Coordinates of C-alpha atoms in Angstrom, one line a residue:
X292 CA 0.0 0.0 0.0
X293 CA 1.2 3.5 0.7
X294 CA 3.5 5.3 3.1
X295 CA 2.1 6.8 6.2
X296 CA 3.3 10.4 6.9
X297 CA 6.3 10.6 9.3
X298 CA 4.8 13.6 11.1
X299 CA 2.1 11.4 12.7
X300 CA 4.7 8.8 13.6
X301 CA 6.5 11.3 15.6
X302 CA 3.4 12.6 17.3
X303 CA 1.9 9.3 18.2
X304 CA 4.5 6.8 19.3
X305 CA 3.8 7.1 23.0
X306 CA 0.1 7.1 22.8
X307 CA -0.1 4.1 20.6
X308 CA 1.2 1.7 23.3
X309 CA -1.4 3.0 25.8
X310 CA -4.2 3.0 23.3
X311 CA -3.7 -0.2 21.6
X312 CA -2.1 -2.2 24.4
X313 CA 0.1 -5.0 23.2
X314 CA -0.2 -4.8 19.6
X315 CA -4.4 -1.9 13.5
X316 CA -9.8 -4.1 7.2
X317 CA -10.2 -4.1 7.9
X318 CA -10.8 -7.0 9.6
X319 CA -13.0 -9.0 11.6
X320 CA -15.3 -10.3 15.2
X321 CA -14.1 -9.9 18.8
X322 CA -12.2 -12.8 19.9
X323 CA -10.7 -15.1 22.3
X324 CA -7.1 -16.1 22.6
X325 CA -5.9 -18.9 20.3
X326 CA -4.4 -22.1 21.6
X327 CA -1.6 -22.1 24.1
X328 CA 2.0 -22.8 23.4
X329 CA 2.9 -26.4 22.4
X330 CA 4.4 -28.9 24.9
X331 CA 5.6 -32.4 24.8
X332 CA 5.7 -34.2 21.5
X333 CA 4.1 -31.1 19.8
X334 CA 7.1 -29.0 20.7
X335 CA 9.5 -31.5 19.4
X336 CA 8.0 -31.2 15.9
X337 CA 9.0 -27.5 15.7
X338 CA 12.6 -28.2 14.6
X339 CA 13.8 -24.9 13.1
X340 CA 13.8 -24.9 9.3
X341 CA 12.4 -28.4 9.2
X342 CA 8.7 -28.0 9.5
X343 CA 6.2 -29.9 7.3
X344 CA 5.5 -26.9 5.1
X345 CA 3.7 -26.7 1.8
X346 CA 7.1 -26.7 0.0
X347 CA 10.0 -28.4 1.7
X348 CA 12.6 -25.9 3.0
X349 CA 10.3 -22.9 2.2
X350 CA 7.7 -21.0 4.2
X351 CA 4.7 -19.9 2.2
X352 CA 3.0 -16.8 3.6
X353 CA -0.2 -15.3 2.1
X354 CA -1.8 -11.9 2.2
X355 CA -4.3 -9.9 0.1
X356 CA -3.6 -7.8 -2.9
X357 CA -3.2 -4.8 -2.8
X358 CA -1.3 -4.9 0.5
X359 CA -2.3 -1.8 2.4
X360 CA -0.3 0.5 4.6
X361 CA 0.5 0.7 7.5
X362 CA 0.5 -3.1 7.4
X363 CA 2.7 -3.3 4.3
X364 CA 4.7 -0.7 2.4
X365 CA 4.5 0.2 -1.3
X366 CA 2.2 -2.8 -1.9
X367 CA 5.2 -5.1 -1.6
X368 CA 4.8 -7.7 1.2
X369 CA 8.2 -9.2 0.5
X370 CA 10.2 -6.1 1.3
X371 CA 9.9 -6.6 5.1
X372 CA 8.5 -3.1 5.5
X373 CA 5.2 -2.3 7.3
X374 CA 3.9 -3.9 10.5
X375 CA 2.6 -7.2 9.1
X376 CA 5.4 -7.8 6.7
X377 CA 7.9 -7.3 9.5
X378 CA 5.9 -9.6 11.8
X379 CA 5.7 -12.3 9.1
X380 CA 9.5 -12.3 8.7
X381 CA 10.0 -12.2 12.5
X382 CA 7.8 -15.3 12.8
X383 CA 9.6 -16.9 9.9
X384 CA 13.0 -16.4 11.7
X385 CA 11.6 -17.9 14.9
X386 CA 10.6 -20.9 12.9
X387 CA 14.1 -21.1 11.3
X388 CA 13.4 -19.6 7.9
X389 CA 15.4 -16.7 6.6
X390 CA 14.0 -14.1 4.3
X391 CA 15.2 -16.0 1.2
X392 CA 13.2 -19.0 2.3
X393 CA 9.9 -17.1 2.5
X394 CA 7.5 -17.3 -0.5
X395 CA 4.7 -14.8 -0.7
X396 CA 1.3 -15.6 -2.1
X397 CA -1.8 -13.5 -2.9
X398 CA -5.0 -14.7 -1.3
X399 CA -8.2 -12.5 -1.1
X400 CA -9.2 -11.5 2.5
X401 CA -12.4 -13.6 2.7
X402 CA -10.8 -16.6 1.1
X403 CA -8.1 -16.8 3.8
X404 CA -10.5 -18.0 6.5
X405 CA -13.1 -19.7 4.3
X406 CA -13.5 -23.5 4.7
X407 CA -11.2 -25.7 2.6
X408 CA -7.5 -26.7 2.3
X409 CA -5.1 -23.8 2.1
X410 CA -2.3 -23.2 -0.4
X411 CA -0.2 -21.3 2.2
X412 CA 1.5 -22.2 5.5
X413 CA 0.0 -19.1 7.2
X414 CA -1.9 -16.0 6.1
X415 CA -1.3 -12.5 7.7
X416 CA -4.0 -10.0 6.7
X417 CA -5.6 -8.3 9.7
X418 CA -7.8 -11.3 10.3
X419 CA -9.5 -11.1 13.7
X420 CA -9.6 -14.3 15.7
X421 CA -13.2 -15.5 16.3
X422 CA -15.0 -18.6 17.4
X423 CA -17.0 -18.6 14.2
X424 CA -13.9 -18.5 12.0
X425 CA -12.2 -21.2 14.1
X426 CA -14.8 -23.6 12.8
X427 CA -13.1 -23.4 9.4
X428 CA -9.4 -22.5 10.2
X429 CA -6.8 -22.5 12.9
X430 CA -5.3 -19.3 14.3
X431 CA -2.1 -18.5 16.0
X432 CA -2.2 -16.6 19.3
X433 CA -2.9 -12.9 18.7
X434 CA -0.1 -10.7 17.3
X435 CA -1.9 -7.4 17.6
X436 CA -4.7 -6.0 19.8
X437 CA -7.0 -3.7 17.8
X438 CA -9.9 -1.4 18.0
X439 CA -12.4 -0.3 15.4
X440 CA -12.9 3.4 14.5
X441 CA -15.3 5.6 12.6
X442 CA -14.2 7.9 9.8
X443 CA -16.2 10.8 8.4
X444 CA -15.7 13.9 6.2
X445 CA -14.7 17.0 8.2
X446 CA -17.7 19.3 8.9
X447 CA -20.3 16.6 8.2
X448 CA -23.1 15.6 10.5
X449 CA -21.3 12.3 11.1
X450 CA -18.1 14.1 12.1
X451 CA -20.0 15.7 15.0
X452 CA -21.1 12.4 16.5
X453 CA -20.0 11.9 20.1
X454 CA -21.8 8.7 20.9
X455 CA -23.1 5.5 19.3
X456 CA -26.6 6.9 19.4
X457 CA -25.4 9.7 17.1
X458 CA -24.4 7.2 14.5
X459 CA -27.7 5.3 14.3
X460 CA -29.4 7.5 11.7
X461 CA -26.3 7.6 9.4
X462 CA -25.5 5.6 6.3
X463 CA -22.4 3.6 7.3
X464 CA -20.1 1.4 5.3
X465 CA -17.2 -1.1 5.8
X466 CA -15.5 -3.9 4.0
X467 CA -17.5 -7.1 3.8
X468 CA -16.5 -10.0 6.1
X469 CA -14.8 -7.7 8.6
X470 CA -15.3 -7.0 12.3
X471 CA -15.6 -3.4 11.1
X472 CA -18.9 -4.3 9.4
X473 CA -19.9 -6.4 12.5
X474 CA -19.4 -3.4 14.7
X475 CA -21.9 -1.5 12.6
X476 CA -24.6 -4.2 12.8
X477 CA -23.9 -5.4 16.3
X478 CA -22.9 -2.2 18.2
X479 CA -24.3 0.7 16.2
X480 CA -27.4 -1.1 14.9
X481 CA -28.2 1.7 12.4
X482 CA -31.7 2.5 11.2
X483 CA -30.6 1.9 7.6
X484 CA -28.6 -1.1 6.2
X485 CA -24.9 -0.7 6.1
X486 CA -23.1 -0.6 2.8
X487 CA -20.7 -3.6 2.4
X488 CA -17.7 -3.3 0.0
X489 CA -15.4 -6.1 -1.3
X490 CA -12.3 -3.9 -0.7
X491 CA -11.5 -1.3 1.8
X492 CA -10.5 1.1 -1.0
X493 CA -14.0 0.9 -2.3
X494 CA -15.4 1.9 1.1
X495 CA -12.9 4.8 1.2
X496 CA -14.0 5.9 -2.3
X497 CA -17.6 5.8 -1.2
X498 CA -16.8 8.1 1.8
X499 CA -14.9 10.5 -0.5
X500 CA -17.8 10.6 -3.0
X501 CA -20.4 11.1 -0.3
X502 CA -22.1 7.8 -0.9
X503 CA -21.9 7.0 2.8
X504 CA -21.8 9.3 5.8
X505 CA -19.0 7.4 7.5
X506 CA -17.0 4.2 7.3
X507 CA -15.6 1.9 9.9
X508 CA -12.1 0.4 9.9
X509 CA -9.4 -0.7 12.4
X510 CA -7.7 2.3 14.1
X511 CA -4.3 2.2 12.3
X512 CA -6.0 1.9 8.9
X513 CA -8.3 4.8 9.9
X514 CA -5.3 7.0 10.6
X515 CA -3.8 6.1 7.2
X516 CA -7.1 6.9 5.5
X517 CA -7.3 10.3 7.0
X518 CA -3.7 11.2 6.6
X519 CA -3.1 9.9 3.1
X520 CA -6.2 8.8 1.2
X521 CA -9.0 11.3 2.2
X522 CA -7.3 14.3 3.8
X523 CA -10.5 16.1 4.3
X524 CA -11.7 13.3 6.6
X525 CA -11.2 12.8 10.3
X526 CA -11.5 10.0 12.9
X527 CA -14.8 10.6 14.7
X528 CA -13.9 8.1 17.5
X529 CA -13.2 4.5 18.4
X530 CA -15.3 1.7 19.8
X531 CA -14.7 -0.1 23.1
X532 CA -14.0 -3.8 22.7
X533 CA -17.2 -5.8 22.8
X534 CA -17.6 -7.7 26.1
X535 CA -14.3 -6.2 27.3
X536 CA -12.3 -8.8 25.4
X537 CA -9.6 -7.4 23.1
X538 CA -10.1 -8.0 19.4
X539 CA -6.9 -9.6 18.1
X540 CA -5.4 -10.3 14.7
X541 CA -4.0 -13.8 14.4
X542 CA -2.2 -15.7 11.7
X543 CA -4.5 -18.0 9.8
X544 CA -3.6 -21.7 9.1
X545 CA -5.3 -24.8 7.7
X546 CA -7.8 -26.4 10.1
X547 CA -5.9 -28.9 12.1
X548 CA -2.6 -27.8 10.7
X549 CA 0.5 -29.4 12.2
X550 CA 2.1 -26.0 12.1
X551 CA -0.4 -24.3 14.4
X552 CA 1.3 -25.0 17.7
X553 CA 4.7 -24.1 16.3
X554 CA 3.5 -20.8 14.8
X555 CA 1.7 -19.9 18.0
X556 CA 4.8 -20.6 20.0
X557 CA 6.8 -18.3 17.7
X558 CA 4.2 -15.5 18.1
X559 CA 4.2 -15.9 21.9
X560 CA 8.0 -15.7 21.9
X561 CA 8.0 -12.5 19.9
X562 CA 5.4 -11.0 22.3
X563 CA 7.4 -12.1 25.3
X564 CA 10.8 -10.7 24.1
X565 CA 9.2 -7.4 23.1
X566 CA 9.6 -7.8 19.4
X567 CA 5.9 -7.2 18.6
X568 CA 5.8 -4.1 20.8
X569 CA 8.9 -2.7 19.0
X570 CA 7.5 -3.4 15.5
X571 CA 4.2 -1.8 16.6
X572 CA 5.9 1.3 17.7
X573 CA 8.0 1.4 14.5
X574 CA 5.2 0.9 12.0
X575 CA 1.9 1.8 13.8
X576 CA 2.9 4.8 15.8
X577 CA 0.6 7.0 13.6
X578 CA -2.4 5.6 15.6
X579 CA -2.8 8.3 18.2
X580 CA -5.6 8.7 20.8
X581 CA -9.1 9.0 19.6
X582 CA -12.3 9.6 21.7
X583 CA -14.2 6.5 22.7
X584 CA -17.8 6.3 21.4
X585 CA -20.2 5.0 24.0

């Protein structure tokens, strides 16, 4: 995708950690933590660089196309730049695969967690962990804690909203299959049906063209939208986590994958040693504080 302005990065680094805790489609339903770290015989199968991957000696990682900022940079997942690209390579290293052993694959967002055998070892694409999705795929433990936010054009009626009640009469939009869309239907419960778009860029265009009053996206994406895509838009506010449980993005794997425990162990190690927090500060520091809509 595109480059987030450095000015926001400087202004927001400190607040990001407080706001987003340990961790940014558009992505999807509040969630529970994934399975715990492996033990016993499961742990022994995680020999570095020798996992039973789709291609022997290689680690195939998937994401959607285009690959948006701040998750990826310049629409090039393989360059190691952007939060999710950096996380993907950090996980790969934990598993014993260097950058040259990583193969990237393009998989549409909704297809990543749809039922059926996968062509990738794991997918990283702002996919929220949820009980419903776990029926079709496996997830690693969460690599990022996220909140959803509302974006509207400056000076509009939607931009003046200070509560969830103020949003109910508005035409809202979000990417299909995401928790962003779920928050509209489950939390806002608007009086008119929400607009669902196959890509987040389509939702952004609808906002720009006045086809919707506001759109919902994860907070880091919302800051990118307002700083680079629709500069006459602003973040109206963010939602509290439903049920008090953090919504988390997780790596997606085949249902029953033999890699799940190993990948989860890798993510847990990166959280424990502070790598995830450092990558968040480096790539997601544009996400500054935003008022909470109640």
